PDB file of C-alpha atoms in Angstrom:
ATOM      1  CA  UNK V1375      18.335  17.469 -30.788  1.00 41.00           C
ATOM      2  CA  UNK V1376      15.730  18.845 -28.457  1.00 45.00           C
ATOM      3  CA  UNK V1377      12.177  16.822 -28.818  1.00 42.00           C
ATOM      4  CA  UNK V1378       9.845  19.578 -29.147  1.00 42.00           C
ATOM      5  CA  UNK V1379       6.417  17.598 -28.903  1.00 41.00           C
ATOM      6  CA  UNK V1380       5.732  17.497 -25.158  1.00 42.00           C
ATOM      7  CA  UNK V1381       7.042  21.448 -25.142  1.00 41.00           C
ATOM      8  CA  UNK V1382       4.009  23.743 -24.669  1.00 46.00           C
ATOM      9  CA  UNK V1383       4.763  26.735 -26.234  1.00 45.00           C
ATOM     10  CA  UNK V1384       5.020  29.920 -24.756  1.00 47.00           C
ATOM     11  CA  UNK V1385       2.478  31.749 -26.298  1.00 50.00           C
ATOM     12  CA  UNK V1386      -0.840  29.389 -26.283  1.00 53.00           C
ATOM     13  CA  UNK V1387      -3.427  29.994 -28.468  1.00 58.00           C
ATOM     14  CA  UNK V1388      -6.961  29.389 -28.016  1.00 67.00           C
ATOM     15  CA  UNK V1389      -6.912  26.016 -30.021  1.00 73.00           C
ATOM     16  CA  UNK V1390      -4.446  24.807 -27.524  1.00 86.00           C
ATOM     17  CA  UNK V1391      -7.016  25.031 -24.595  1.00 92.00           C
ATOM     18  CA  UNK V1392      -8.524  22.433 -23.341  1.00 95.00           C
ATOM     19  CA  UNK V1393     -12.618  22.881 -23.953  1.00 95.00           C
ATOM     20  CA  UNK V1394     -14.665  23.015 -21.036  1.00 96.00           C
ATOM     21  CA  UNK V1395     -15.552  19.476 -21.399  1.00 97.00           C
ATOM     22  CA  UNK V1396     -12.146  18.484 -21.388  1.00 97.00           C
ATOM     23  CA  UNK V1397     -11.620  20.131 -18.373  1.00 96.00           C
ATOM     24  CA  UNK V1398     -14.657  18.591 -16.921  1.00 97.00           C
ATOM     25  CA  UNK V1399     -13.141  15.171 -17.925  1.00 97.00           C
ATOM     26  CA  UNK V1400      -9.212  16.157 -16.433  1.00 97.00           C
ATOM     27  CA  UNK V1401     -11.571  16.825 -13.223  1.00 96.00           C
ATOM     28  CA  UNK V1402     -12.827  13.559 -12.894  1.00 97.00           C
ATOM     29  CA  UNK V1403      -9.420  12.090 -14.392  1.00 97.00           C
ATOM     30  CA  UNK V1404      -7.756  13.665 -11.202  1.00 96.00           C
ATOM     31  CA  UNK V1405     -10.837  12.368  -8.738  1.00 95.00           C
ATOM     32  CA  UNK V1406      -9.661   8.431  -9.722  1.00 96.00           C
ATOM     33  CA  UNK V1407     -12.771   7.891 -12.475  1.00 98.00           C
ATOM     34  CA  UNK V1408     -12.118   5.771 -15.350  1.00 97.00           C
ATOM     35  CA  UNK V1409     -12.640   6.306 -18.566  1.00 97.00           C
ATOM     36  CA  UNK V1410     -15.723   4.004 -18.454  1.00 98.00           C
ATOM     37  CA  UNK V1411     -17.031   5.956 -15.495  1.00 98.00           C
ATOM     38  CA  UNK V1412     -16.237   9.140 -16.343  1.00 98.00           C
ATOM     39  CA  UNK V1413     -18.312   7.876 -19.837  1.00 98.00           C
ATOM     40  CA  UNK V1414     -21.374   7.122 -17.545  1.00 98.00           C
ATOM     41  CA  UNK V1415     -21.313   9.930 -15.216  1.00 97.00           C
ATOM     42  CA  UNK V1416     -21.333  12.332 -18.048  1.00 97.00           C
ATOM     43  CA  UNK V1417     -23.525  10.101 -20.361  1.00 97.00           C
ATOM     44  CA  UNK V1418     -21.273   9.786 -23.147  1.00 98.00           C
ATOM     45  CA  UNK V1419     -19.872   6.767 -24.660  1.00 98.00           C
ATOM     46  CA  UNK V1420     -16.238   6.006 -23.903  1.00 98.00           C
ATOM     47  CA  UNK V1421     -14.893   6.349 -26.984  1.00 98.00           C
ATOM     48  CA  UNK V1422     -15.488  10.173 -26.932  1.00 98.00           C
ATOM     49  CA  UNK V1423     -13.590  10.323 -23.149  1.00 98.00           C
ATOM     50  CA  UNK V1424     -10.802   8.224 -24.695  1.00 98.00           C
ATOM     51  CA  UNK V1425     -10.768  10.867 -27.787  1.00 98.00           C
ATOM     52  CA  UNK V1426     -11.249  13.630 -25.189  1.00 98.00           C
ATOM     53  CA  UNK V1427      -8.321  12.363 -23.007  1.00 97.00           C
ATOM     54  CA  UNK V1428      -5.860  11.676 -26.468  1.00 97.00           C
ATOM     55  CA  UNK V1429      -6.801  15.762 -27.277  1.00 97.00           C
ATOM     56  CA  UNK V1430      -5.748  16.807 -23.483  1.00 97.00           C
ATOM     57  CA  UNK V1431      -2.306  14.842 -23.939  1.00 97.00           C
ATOM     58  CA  UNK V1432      -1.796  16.604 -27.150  1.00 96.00           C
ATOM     59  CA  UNK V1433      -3.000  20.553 -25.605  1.00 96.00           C
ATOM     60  CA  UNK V1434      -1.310  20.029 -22.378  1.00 96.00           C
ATOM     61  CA  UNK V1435       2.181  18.011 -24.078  1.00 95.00           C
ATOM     62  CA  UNK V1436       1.617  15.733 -21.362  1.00 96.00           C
ATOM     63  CA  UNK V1437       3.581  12.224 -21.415  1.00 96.00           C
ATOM     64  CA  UNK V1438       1.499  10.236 -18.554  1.00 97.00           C
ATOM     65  CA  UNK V1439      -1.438  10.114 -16.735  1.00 96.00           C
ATOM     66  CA  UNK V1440       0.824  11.950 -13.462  1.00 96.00           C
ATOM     67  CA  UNK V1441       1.940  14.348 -15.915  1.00 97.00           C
ATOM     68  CA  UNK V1442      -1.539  15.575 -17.494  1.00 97.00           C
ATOM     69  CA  UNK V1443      -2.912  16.150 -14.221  1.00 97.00           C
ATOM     70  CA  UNK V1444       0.686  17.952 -12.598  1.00 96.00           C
ATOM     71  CA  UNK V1445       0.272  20.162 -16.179  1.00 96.00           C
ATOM     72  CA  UNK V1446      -3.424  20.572 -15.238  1.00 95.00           C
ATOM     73  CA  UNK V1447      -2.717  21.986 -11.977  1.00 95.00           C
ATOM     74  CA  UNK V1448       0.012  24.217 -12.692  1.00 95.00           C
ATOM     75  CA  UNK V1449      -1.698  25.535 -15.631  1.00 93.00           C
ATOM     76  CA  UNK V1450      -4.903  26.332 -13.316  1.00 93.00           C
ATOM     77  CA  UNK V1451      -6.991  23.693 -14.857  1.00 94.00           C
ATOM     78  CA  UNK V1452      -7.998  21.594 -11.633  1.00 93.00           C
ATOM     79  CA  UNK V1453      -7.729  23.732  -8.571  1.00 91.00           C
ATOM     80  CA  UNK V1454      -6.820  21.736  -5.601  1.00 85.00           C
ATOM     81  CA  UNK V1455      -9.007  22.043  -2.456  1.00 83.00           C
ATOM     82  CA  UNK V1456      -7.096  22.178   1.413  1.00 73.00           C
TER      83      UNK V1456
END
């Protein structure tokens, strides 16, 4: 039996997306912050970047930190810069 729950569907709907906060958080994810910088930085307790991070794992079916941010990039999320 195929396990489904880290499949990202074809078709995405807008629910799905990561907000533009989330996005700002992969960002600084990918950049090396923690969650208790990335709280600072953006002054917002932690416990809203830990709830923040638990929603991108769900949007993006992501398994691991490497994965979210691999996802990220091929999805067009984080953009990397050569």
């Amino acid at each position: 039996m195929e396990n489904k729950r880290f499949s990202p569907a074809p078709e995405v709907s807008s629910k799905y997306q990561p907000s533009e906060r989330e996005i700002d958080i992969l960002k600084a994810m990918a950049e090396g912050y923690t969650s208790k910088e990335i709280a600072q930085k953006m002054f917002i307790s932690e416990n809203t970047v830990e709830a923040h991070r638990k929603s991108l794992f769900n949007k993006l079916g992501a398994r691991n930190v490497a994965n979210l941010i691999y996802k990220a990039i091929e999805m067009g999320y984080i953009q990397i810069n050569k």
